[in-house]
Tab-separated table of C-alpha atoms in Angstrom:
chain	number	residue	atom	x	y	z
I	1232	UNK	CA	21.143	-45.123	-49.967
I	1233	UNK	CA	19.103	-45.675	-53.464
I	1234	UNK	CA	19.549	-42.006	-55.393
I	1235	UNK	CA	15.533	-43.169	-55.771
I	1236	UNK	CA	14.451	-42.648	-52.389
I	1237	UNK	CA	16.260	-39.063	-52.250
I	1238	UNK	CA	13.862	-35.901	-52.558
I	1239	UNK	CA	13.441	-34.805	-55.429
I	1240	UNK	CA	15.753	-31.861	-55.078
I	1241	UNK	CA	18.692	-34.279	-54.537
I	1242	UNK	CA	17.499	-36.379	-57.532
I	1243	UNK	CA	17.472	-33.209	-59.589
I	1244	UNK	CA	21.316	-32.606	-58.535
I	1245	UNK	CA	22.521	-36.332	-59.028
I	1246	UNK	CA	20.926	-38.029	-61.359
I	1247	UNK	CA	22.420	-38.897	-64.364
I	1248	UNK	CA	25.857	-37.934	-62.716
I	1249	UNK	CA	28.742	-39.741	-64.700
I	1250	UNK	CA	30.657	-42.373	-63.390
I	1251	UNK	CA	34.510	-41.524	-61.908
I	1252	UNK	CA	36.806	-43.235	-63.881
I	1253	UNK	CA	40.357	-43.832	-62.504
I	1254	UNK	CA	39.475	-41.895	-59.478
I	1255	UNK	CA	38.304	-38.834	-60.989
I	1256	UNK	CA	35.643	-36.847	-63.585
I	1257	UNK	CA	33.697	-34.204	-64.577
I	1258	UNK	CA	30.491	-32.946	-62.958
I	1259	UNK	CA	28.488	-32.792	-65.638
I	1260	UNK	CA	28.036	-35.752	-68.266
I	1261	UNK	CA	30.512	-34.984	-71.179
I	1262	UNK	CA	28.973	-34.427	-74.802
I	1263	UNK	CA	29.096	-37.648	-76.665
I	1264	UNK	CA	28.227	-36.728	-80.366
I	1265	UNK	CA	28.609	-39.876	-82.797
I	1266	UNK	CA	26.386	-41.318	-85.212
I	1267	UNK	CA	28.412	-44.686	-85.535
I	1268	UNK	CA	29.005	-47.159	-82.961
I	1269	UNK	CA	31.894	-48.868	-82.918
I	1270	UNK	CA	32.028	-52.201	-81.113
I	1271	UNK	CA	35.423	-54.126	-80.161
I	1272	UNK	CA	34.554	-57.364	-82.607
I	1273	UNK	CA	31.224	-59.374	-84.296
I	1274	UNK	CA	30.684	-61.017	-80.630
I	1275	UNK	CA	30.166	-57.738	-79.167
I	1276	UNK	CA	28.205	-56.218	-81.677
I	1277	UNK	CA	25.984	-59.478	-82.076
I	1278	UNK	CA	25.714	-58.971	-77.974
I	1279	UNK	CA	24.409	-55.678	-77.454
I	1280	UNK	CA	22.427	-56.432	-80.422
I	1281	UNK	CA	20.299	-58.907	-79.155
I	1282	UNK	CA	20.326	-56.744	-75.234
I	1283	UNK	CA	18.457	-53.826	-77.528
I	1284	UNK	CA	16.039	-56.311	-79.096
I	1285	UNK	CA	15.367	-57.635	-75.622
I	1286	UNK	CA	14.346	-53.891	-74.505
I	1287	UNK	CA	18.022	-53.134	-72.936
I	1288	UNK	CA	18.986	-49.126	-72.790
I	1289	UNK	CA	22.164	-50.324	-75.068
I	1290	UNK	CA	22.992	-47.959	-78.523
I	1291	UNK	CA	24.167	-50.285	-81.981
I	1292	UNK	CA	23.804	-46.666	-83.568
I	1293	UNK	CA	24.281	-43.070	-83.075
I	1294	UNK	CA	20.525	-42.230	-83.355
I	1295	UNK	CA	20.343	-44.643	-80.390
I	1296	UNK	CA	21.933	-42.024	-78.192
I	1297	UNK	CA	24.896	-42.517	-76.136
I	1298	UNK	CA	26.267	-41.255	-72.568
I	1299	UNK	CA	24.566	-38.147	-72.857
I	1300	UNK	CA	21.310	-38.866	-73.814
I	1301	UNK	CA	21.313	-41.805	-71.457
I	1302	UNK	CA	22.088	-39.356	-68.600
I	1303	UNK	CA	19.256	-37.466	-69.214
I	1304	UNK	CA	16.571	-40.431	-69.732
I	1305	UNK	CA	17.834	-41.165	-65.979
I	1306	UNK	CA	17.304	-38.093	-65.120
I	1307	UNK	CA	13.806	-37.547	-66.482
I	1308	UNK	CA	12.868	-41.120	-65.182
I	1309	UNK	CA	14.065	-40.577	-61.656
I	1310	UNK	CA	12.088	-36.997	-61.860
I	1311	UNK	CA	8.954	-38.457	-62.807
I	1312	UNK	CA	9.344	-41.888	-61.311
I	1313	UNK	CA	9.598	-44.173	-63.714
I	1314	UNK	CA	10.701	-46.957	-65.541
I	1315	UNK	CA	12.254	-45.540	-68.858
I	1316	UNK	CA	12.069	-42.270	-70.429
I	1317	UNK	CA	12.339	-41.513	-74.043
I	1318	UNK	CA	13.713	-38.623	-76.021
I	1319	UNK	CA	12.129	-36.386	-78.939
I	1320	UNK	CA	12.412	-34.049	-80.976
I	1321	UNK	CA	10.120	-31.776	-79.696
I	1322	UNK	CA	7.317	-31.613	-77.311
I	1323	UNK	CA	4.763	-32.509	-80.195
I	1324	UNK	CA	6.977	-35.195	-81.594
I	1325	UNK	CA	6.660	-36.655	-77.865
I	1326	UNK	CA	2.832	-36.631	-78.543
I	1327	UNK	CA	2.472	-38.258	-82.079
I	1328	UNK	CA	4.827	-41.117	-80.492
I	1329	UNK	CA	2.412	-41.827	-77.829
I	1330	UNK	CA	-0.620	-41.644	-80.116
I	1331	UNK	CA	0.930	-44.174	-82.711
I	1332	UNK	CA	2.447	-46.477	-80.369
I	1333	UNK	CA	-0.706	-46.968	-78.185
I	1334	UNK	CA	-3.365	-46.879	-81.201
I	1335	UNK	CA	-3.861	-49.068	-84.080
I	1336	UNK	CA	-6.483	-48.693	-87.380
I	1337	UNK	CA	-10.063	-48.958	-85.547
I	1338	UNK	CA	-9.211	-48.288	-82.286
I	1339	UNK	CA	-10.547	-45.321	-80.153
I	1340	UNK	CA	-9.217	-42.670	-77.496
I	1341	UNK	CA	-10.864	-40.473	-75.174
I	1342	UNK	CA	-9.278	-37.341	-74.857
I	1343	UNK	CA	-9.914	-34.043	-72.675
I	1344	UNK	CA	-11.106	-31.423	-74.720
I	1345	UNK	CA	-9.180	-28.663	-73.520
I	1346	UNK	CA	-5.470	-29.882	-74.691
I	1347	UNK	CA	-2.765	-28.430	-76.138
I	1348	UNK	CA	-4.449	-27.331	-79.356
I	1349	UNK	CA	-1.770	-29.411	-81.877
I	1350	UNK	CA	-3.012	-32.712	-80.561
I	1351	UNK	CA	-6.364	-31.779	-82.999
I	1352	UNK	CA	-4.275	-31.175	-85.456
I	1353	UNK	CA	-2.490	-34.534	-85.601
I	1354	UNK	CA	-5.568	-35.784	-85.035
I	1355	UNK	CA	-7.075	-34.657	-88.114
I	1356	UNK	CA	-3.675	-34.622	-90.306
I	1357	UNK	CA	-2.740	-38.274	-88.963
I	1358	UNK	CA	-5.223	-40.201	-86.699
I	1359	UNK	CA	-8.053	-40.027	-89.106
I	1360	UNK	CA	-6.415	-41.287	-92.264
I	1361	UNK	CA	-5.221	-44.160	-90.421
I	1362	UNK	CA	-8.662	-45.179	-88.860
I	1363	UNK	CA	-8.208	-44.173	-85.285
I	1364	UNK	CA	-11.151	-42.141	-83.841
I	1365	UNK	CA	-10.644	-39.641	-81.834
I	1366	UNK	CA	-13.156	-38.492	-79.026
I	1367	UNK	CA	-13.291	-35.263	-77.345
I	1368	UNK	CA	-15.056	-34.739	-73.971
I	1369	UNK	CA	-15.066	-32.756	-70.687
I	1370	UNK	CA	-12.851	-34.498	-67.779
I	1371	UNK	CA	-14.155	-32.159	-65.507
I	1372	UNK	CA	-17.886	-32.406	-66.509
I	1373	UNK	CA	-18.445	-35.790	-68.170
I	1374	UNK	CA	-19.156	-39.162	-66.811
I	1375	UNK	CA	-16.175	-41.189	-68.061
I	1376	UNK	CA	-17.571	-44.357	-67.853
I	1377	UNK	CA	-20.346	-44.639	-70.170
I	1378	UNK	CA	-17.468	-43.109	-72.677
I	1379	UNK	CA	-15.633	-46.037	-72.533
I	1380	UNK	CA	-16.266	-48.419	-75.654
I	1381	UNK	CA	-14.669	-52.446	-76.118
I	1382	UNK	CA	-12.459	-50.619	-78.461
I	1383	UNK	CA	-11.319	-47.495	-76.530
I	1384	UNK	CA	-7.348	-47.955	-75.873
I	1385	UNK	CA	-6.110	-44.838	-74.424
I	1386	UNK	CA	-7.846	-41.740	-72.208
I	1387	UNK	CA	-5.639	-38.648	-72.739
I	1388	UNK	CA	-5.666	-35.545	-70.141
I	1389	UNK	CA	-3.588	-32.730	-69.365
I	1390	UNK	CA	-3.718	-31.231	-65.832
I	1391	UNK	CA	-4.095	-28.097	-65.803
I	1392	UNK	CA	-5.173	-27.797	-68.997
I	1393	UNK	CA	-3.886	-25.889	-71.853
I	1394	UNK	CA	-4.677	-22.025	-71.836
I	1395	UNK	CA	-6.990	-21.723	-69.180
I	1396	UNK	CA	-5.543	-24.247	-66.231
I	1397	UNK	CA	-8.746	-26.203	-65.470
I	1398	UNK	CA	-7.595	-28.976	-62.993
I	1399	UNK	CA	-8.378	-32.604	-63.783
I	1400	UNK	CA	-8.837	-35.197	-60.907
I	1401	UNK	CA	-6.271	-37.509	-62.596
I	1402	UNK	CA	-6.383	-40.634	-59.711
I	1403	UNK	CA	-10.598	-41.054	-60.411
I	1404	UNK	CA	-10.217	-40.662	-64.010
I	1405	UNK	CA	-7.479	-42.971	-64.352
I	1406	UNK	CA	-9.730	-45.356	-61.613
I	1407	UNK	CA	-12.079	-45.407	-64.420
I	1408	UNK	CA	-9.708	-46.204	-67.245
I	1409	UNK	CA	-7.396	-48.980	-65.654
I	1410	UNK	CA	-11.306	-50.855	-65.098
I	1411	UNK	CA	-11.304	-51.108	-68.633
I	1412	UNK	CA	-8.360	-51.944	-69.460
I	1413	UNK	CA	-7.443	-48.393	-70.743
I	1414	UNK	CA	-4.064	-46.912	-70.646
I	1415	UNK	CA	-3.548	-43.326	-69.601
I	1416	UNK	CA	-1.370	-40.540	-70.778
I	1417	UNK	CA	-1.279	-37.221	-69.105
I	1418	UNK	CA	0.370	-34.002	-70.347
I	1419	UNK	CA	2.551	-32.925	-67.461
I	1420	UNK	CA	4.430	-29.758	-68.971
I	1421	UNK	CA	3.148	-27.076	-66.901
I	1422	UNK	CA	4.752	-28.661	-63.796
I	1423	UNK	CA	7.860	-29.674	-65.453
I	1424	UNK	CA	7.303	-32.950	-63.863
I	1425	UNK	CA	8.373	-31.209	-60.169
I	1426	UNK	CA	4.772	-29.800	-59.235
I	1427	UNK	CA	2.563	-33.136	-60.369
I	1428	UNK	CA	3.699	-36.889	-60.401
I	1429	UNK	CA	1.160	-38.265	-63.181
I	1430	UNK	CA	2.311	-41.871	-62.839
I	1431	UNK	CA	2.068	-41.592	-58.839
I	1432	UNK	CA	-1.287	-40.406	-59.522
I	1433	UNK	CA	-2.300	-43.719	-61.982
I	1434	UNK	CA	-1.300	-42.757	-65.321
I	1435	UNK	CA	1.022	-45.262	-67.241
I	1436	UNK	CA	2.495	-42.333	-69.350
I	1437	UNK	CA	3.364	-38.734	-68.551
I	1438	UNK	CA	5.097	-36.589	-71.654
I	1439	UNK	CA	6.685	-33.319	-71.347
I	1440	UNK	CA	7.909	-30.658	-73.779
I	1441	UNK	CA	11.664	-30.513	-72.356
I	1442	UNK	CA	11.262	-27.215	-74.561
I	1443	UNK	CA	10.010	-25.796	-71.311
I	1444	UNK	CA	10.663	-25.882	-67.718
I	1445	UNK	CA	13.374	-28.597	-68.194
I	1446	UNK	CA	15.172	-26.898	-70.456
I	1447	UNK	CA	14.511	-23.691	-68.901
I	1448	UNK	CA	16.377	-21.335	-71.698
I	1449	UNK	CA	14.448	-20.989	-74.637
I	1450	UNK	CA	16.873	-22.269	-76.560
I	1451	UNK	CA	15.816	-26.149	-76.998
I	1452	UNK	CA	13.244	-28.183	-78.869
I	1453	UNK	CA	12.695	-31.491	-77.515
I	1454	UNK	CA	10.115	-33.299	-76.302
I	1455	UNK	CA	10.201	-36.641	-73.285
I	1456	UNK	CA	7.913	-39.246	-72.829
I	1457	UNK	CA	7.863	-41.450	-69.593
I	1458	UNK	CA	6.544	-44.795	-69.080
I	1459	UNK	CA	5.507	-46.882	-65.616
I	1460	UNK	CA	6.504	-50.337	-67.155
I	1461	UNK	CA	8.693	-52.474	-69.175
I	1462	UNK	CA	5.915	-54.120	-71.595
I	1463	UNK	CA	5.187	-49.853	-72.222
I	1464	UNK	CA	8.939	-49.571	-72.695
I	1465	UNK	CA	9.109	-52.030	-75.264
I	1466	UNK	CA	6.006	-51.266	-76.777
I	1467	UNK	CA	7.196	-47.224	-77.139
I	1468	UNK	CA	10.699	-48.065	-77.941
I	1469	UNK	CA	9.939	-50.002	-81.086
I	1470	UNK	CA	7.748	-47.255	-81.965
I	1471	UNK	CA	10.581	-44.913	-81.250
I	1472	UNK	CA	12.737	-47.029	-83.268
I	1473	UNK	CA	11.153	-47.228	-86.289
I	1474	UNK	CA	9.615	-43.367	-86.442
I	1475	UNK	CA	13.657	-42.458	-86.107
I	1476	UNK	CA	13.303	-40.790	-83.711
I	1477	UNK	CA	16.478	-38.781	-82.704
I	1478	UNK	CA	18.135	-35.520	-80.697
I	1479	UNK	CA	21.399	-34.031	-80.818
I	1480	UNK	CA	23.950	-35.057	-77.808
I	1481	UNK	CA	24.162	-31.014	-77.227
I	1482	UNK	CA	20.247	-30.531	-77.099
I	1483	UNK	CA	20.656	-33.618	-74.613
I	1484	UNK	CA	23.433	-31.791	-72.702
I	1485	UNK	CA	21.303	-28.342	-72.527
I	1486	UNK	CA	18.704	-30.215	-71.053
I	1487	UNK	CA	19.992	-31.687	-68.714
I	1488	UNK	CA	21.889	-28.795	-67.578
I	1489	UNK	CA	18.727	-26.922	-67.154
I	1490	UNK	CA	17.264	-29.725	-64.885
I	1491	UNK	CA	19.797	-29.682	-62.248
I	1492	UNK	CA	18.291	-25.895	-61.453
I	1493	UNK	CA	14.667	-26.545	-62.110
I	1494	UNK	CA	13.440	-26.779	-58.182
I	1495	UNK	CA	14.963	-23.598	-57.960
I	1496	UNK	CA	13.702	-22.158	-60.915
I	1497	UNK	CA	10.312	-23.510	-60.498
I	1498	UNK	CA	10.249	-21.509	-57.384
I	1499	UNK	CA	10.792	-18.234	-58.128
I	1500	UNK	CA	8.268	-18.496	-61.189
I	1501	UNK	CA	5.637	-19.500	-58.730
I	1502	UNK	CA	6.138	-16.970	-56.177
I	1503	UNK	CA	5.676	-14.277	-59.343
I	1504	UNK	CA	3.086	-15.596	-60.818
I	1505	UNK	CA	1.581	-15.850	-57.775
I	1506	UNK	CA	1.691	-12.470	-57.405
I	1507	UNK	CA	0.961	-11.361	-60.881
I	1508	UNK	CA	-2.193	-13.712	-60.437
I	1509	UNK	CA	-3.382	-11.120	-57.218
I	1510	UNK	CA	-2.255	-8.240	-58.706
I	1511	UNK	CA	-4.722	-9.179	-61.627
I	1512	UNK	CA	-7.482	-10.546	-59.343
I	1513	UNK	CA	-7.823	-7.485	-58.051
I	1514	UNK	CA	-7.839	-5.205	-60.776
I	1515	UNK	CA	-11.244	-3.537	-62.203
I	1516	UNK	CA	-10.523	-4.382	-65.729
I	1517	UNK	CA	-9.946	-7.835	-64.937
I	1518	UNK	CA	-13.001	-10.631	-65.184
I	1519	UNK	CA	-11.306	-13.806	-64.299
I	1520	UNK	CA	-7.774	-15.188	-63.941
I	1521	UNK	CA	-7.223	-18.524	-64.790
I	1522	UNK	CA	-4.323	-19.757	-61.768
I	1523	UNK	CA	-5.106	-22.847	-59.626
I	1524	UNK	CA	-2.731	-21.400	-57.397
I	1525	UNK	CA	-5.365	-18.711	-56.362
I	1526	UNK	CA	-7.757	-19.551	-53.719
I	1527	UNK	CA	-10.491	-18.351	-56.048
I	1528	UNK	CA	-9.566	-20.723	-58.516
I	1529	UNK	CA	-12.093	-23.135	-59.186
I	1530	UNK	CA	-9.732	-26.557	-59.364
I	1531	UNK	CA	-7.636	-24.654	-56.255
I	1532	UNK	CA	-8.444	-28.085	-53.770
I	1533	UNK	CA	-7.676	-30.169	-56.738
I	1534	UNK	CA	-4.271	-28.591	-57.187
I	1535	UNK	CA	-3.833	-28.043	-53.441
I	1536	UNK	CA	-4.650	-32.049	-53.186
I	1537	UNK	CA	-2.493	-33.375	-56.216
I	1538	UNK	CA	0.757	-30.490	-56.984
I	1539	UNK	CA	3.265	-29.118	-54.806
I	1540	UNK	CA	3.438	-25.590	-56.626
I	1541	UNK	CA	2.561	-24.118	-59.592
I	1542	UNK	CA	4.375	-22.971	-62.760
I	1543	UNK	CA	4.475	-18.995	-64.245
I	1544	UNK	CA	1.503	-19.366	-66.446
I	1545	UNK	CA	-1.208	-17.228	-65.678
I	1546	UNK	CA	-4.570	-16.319	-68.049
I	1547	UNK	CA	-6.906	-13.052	-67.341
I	1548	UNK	CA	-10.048	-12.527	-69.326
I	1549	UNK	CA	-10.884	-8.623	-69.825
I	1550	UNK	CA	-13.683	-6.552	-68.170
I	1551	UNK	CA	-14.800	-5.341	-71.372
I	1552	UNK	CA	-16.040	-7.293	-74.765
I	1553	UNK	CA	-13.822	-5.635	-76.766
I	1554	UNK	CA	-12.078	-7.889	-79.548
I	1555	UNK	CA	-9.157	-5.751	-80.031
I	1556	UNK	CA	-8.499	-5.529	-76.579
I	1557	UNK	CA	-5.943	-8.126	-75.904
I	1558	UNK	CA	-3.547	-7.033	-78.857
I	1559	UNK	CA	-3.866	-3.468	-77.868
I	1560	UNK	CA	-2.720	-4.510	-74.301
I	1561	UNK	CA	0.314	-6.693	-75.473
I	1562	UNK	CA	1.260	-4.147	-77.968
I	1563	UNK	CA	2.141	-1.872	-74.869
I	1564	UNK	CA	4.077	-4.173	-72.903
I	1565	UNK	CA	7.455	-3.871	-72.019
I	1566	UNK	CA	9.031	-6.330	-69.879
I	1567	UNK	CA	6.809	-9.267	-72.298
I	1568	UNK	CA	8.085	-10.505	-75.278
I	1569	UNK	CA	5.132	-11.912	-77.359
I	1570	UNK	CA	6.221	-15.578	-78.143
I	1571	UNK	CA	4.015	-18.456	-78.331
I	1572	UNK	CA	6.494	-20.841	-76.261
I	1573	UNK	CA	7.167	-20.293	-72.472
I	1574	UNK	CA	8.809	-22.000	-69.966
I	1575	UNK	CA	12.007	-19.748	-70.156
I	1576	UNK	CA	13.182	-17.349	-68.044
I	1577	UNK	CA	11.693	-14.622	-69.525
I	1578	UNK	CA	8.258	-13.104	-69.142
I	1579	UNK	CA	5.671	-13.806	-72.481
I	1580	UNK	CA	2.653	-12.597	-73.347
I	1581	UNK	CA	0.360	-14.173	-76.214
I	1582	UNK	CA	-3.010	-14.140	-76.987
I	1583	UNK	CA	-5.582	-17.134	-76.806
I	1584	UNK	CA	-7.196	-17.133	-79.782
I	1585	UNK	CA	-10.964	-17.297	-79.528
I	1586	UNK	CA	-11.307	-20.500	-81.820
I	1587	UNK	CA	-9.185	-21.942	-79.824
I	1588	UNK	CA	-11.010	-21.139	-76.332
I	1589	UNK	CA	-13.962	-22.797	-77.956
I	1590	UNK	CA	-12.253	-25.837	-77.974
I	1591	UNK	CA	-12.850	-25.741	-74.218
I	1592	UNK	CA	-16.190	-27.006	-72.945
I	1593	UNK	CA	-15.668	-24.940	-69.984
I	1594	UNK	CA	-15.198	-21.669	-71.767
I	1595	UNK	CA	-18.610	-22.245	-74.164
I	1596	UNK	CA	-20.436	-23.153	-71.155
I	1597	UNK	CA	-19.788	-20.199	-69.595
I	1598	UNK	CA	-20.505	-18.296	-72.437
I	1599	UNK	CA	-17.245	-16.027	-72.320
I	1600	UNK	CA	-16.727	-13.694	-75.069
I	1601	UNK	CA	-13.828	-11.544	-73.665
I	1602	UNK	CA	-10.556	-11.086	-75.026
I	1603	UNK	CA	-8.066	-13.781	-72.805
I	1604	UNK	CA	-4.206	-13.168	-72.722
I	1605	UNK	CA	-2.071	-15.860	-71.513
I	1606	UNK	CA	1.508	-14.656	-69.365
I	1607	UNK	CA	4.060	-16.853	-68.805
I	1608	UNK	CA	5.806	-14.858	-65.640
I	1609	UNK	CA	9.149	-15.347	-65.633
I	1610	UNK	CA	12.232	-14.643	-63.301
I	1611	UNK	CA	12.294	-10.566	-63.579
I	1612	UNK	CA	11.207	-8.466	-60.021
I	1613	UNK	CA	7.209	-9.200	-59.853
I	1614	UNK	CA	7.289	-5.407	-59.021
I	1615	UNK	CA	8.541	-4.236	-62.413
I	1616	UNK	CA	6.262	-7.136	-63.907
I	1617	UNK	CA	3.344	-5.798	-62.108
I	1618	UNK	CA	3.745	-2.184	-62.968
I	1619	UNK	CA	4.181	-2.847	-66.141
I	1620	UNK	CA	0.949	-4.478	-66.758
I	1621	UNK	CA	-0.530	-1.482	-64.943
I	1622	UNK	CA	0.889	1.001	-67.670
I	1623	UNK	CA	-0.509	-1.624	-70.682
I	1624	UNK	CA	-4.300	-1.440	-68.825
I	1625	UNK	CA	-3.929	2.392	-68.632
I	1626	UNK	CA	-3.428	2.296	-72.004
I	1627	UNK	CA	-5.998	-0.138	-72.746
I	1628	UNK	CA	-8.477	1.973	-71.152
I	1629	UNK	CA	-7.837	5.354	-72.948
I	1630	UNK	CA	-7.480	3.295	-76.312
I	1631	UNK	CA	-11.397	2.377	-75.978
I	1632	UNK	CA	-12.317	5.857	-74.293
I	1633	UNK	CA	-11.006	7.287	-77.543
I	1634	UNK	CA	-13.177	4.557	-79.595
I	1635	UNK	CA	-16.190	4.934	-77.751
């Protein structure tokens, strides 16, 4: 039986397994660290060669990767179904890589407004001094179609979306875009590519910060982009290539070690998020939480439609308009680190910055001017999670009694 038509919690286990050799091996892929490649004579190396100018998964050089790189690609490809995956140095680095290898000088790109915020900033720091504009609109709100120009070349989304988790409907938007010709890439980090299948959906790309749920250990930066086809392959891969594009065989090796528990994982942040995202629902001082997961939510039958489960981030907006608010309330916490990563095992809190909020149009619609604090829940009792957001709101409160 194809490892391909497995679940996916059987692909998690196996992919990417090595080979036995001489009737035995290891469990988990060795790591290969080299940064030449030695080949057995000219023939050889003239071989493989021409098999990576042809698009082949071969290494001529160490930056190419070798067995344990290559185990993870398969993993990541199997995970997300698709035809290749390629490795970064970080989440972002994943990002630039599909911005410059699907845009060229006078070329345009739709993309959902409410993204991770350091796509604006390559935007502004990259895209614009090399002629490719940028466009910014609601996915939820806009029509897509009259968007679309003779020169627009990629729509960009991210489902749920950064900060605040507003649901895109992925299979009409990318409807709209393969009419036109359009490719589509699709942020899929906040499921770690478990919850949501982007390319199943009808996007041609789907990019992950491995920083985060695959990983699973705060301890890696790397970043993977997918792709549905061999011409995208190609066409990434040479960008790949000549950006340099590398990761070290032991970030490889962490990564994939992290993968083979991620259903599990996954799981257990769900299940205590989900309850950190009731516990807050129901709490005075509490004017919204931003959770799909929740029944409330308003993209709950898009995420009920499209994902299997949700991840450990979880947003509240306060009650009250006060600015200080927010830090005042992570300044109290206990069991939350403050970090601005998340996808670990350990619970975060952070605030969202108001200037980034208003990079949302669904937050200036609505007119919000609360303090928001995004939680990443992480793999701690959701009872010691829960009273320990209790103690930061007491606090919270007789903070502003005192400054009334």
């Amino acid at each position: 039986m194809s490892l391909a038509s497995a679940r996916i919690q059987t692909r998690l286990v196996h992919a990417g397994a090595p080979d036995l050799k001489q009737g035995a091996g290891p469990v988990n892929v060795p790591v290969v660290r080299t940064s030449t490649v030695r080949f057995a004579d000219t023939a050889a190396q003239a071989a493989l060669g021409r098999q990576r100018a042809a698009g082949e998964r071969v290494a001529t050089y160490g930056r190419h990767g070798l067995d344990t790189h290559q185990a993870l690609e398969e993993a990541v490809a199997l995970l997300e179904g698709g035809h290749r995956t390629l490795l970064a140095p970080s989440g972002l680095s994943a990002i630039v890589l599909v911005l410059l290898a699907t845009l060229a000088p006078g070329e345009h790109a739709l993309v959902a407004d409410s993204v991770y915020s350091p796509v604006r900033k390559v935007d502004r720091a990259l895209l614009q001094r090399y002629g490719i504009e940028v466009e910014y609109f609601s996915a939820a709100r806009d029509d897509l179609e009259p968007l679309i120009r003779p020169n627009t070349r990629l729509l960009y989304l991210e489902s749920p979306s950064s900060l605040l988790y507003e649901v895109q409907d992925l299979p009409a938007l990318a409807a709209v875009a393969r009419r036109h010709g359009v490719l589509v890439a699709a942020d899929n980090t906040w499921s770690g590519g478990l919850y949501y299948q982007p390319l199943a959906l009808g996007a041609h790309i789907s990019i992950q910060a491995a920083t985060k749920y695959l990983a699973g250990h705060s301890d890696v930066m790397m970043g993977v982009v997918t792709v549905d086809s061999p011409e995208l392959a190609r066409r990434l891969g040479a960008t790949h290539d000549a950006l340099g594009l590398s990761v070290g065989a032991d970030d490889a090796y962490l990564t994939l070690r992290g993968l083979r528990t991620l259903d599990v994982r996954l799981a257990r942040h769900h299940e205590n998020a989900l309850a950190v995202a009731e516990y807050l629902a129901r709490h005075e001082d509490v004017a919204r939480v931003y959770y799909p997961a929740l029944e409330q939510d308003p993209g709950h039958a898009l995420w009920r439609r499209d994902f299997s489960g949700a991840s450990g981030l979880v947003s509240f907006a306060f009650r009250h308009p006060d600015a200080a608010a927010a830090a005042r309330f992570i300044d109290v916490l206990r069991y939350f680190s403050i970090g601005a990563s998340w996808g670990g095992y350990e619970s975060l809190a952070l605030e969202a910055a108001p200037e980034r909020l208003a990079e949302h149009s669904h937050w200036r619609e609505g007119r919000q001017t609360q303090s928001v604090v995004r939680l990443h829940i992480g793999l701690e009792s959701p009872l010691d999670l829960v009273a320990d957001l209790g103690r930061a709101f007491e606090a919270t409160r007789q903070a502003l009694r005192r400054s009334a």
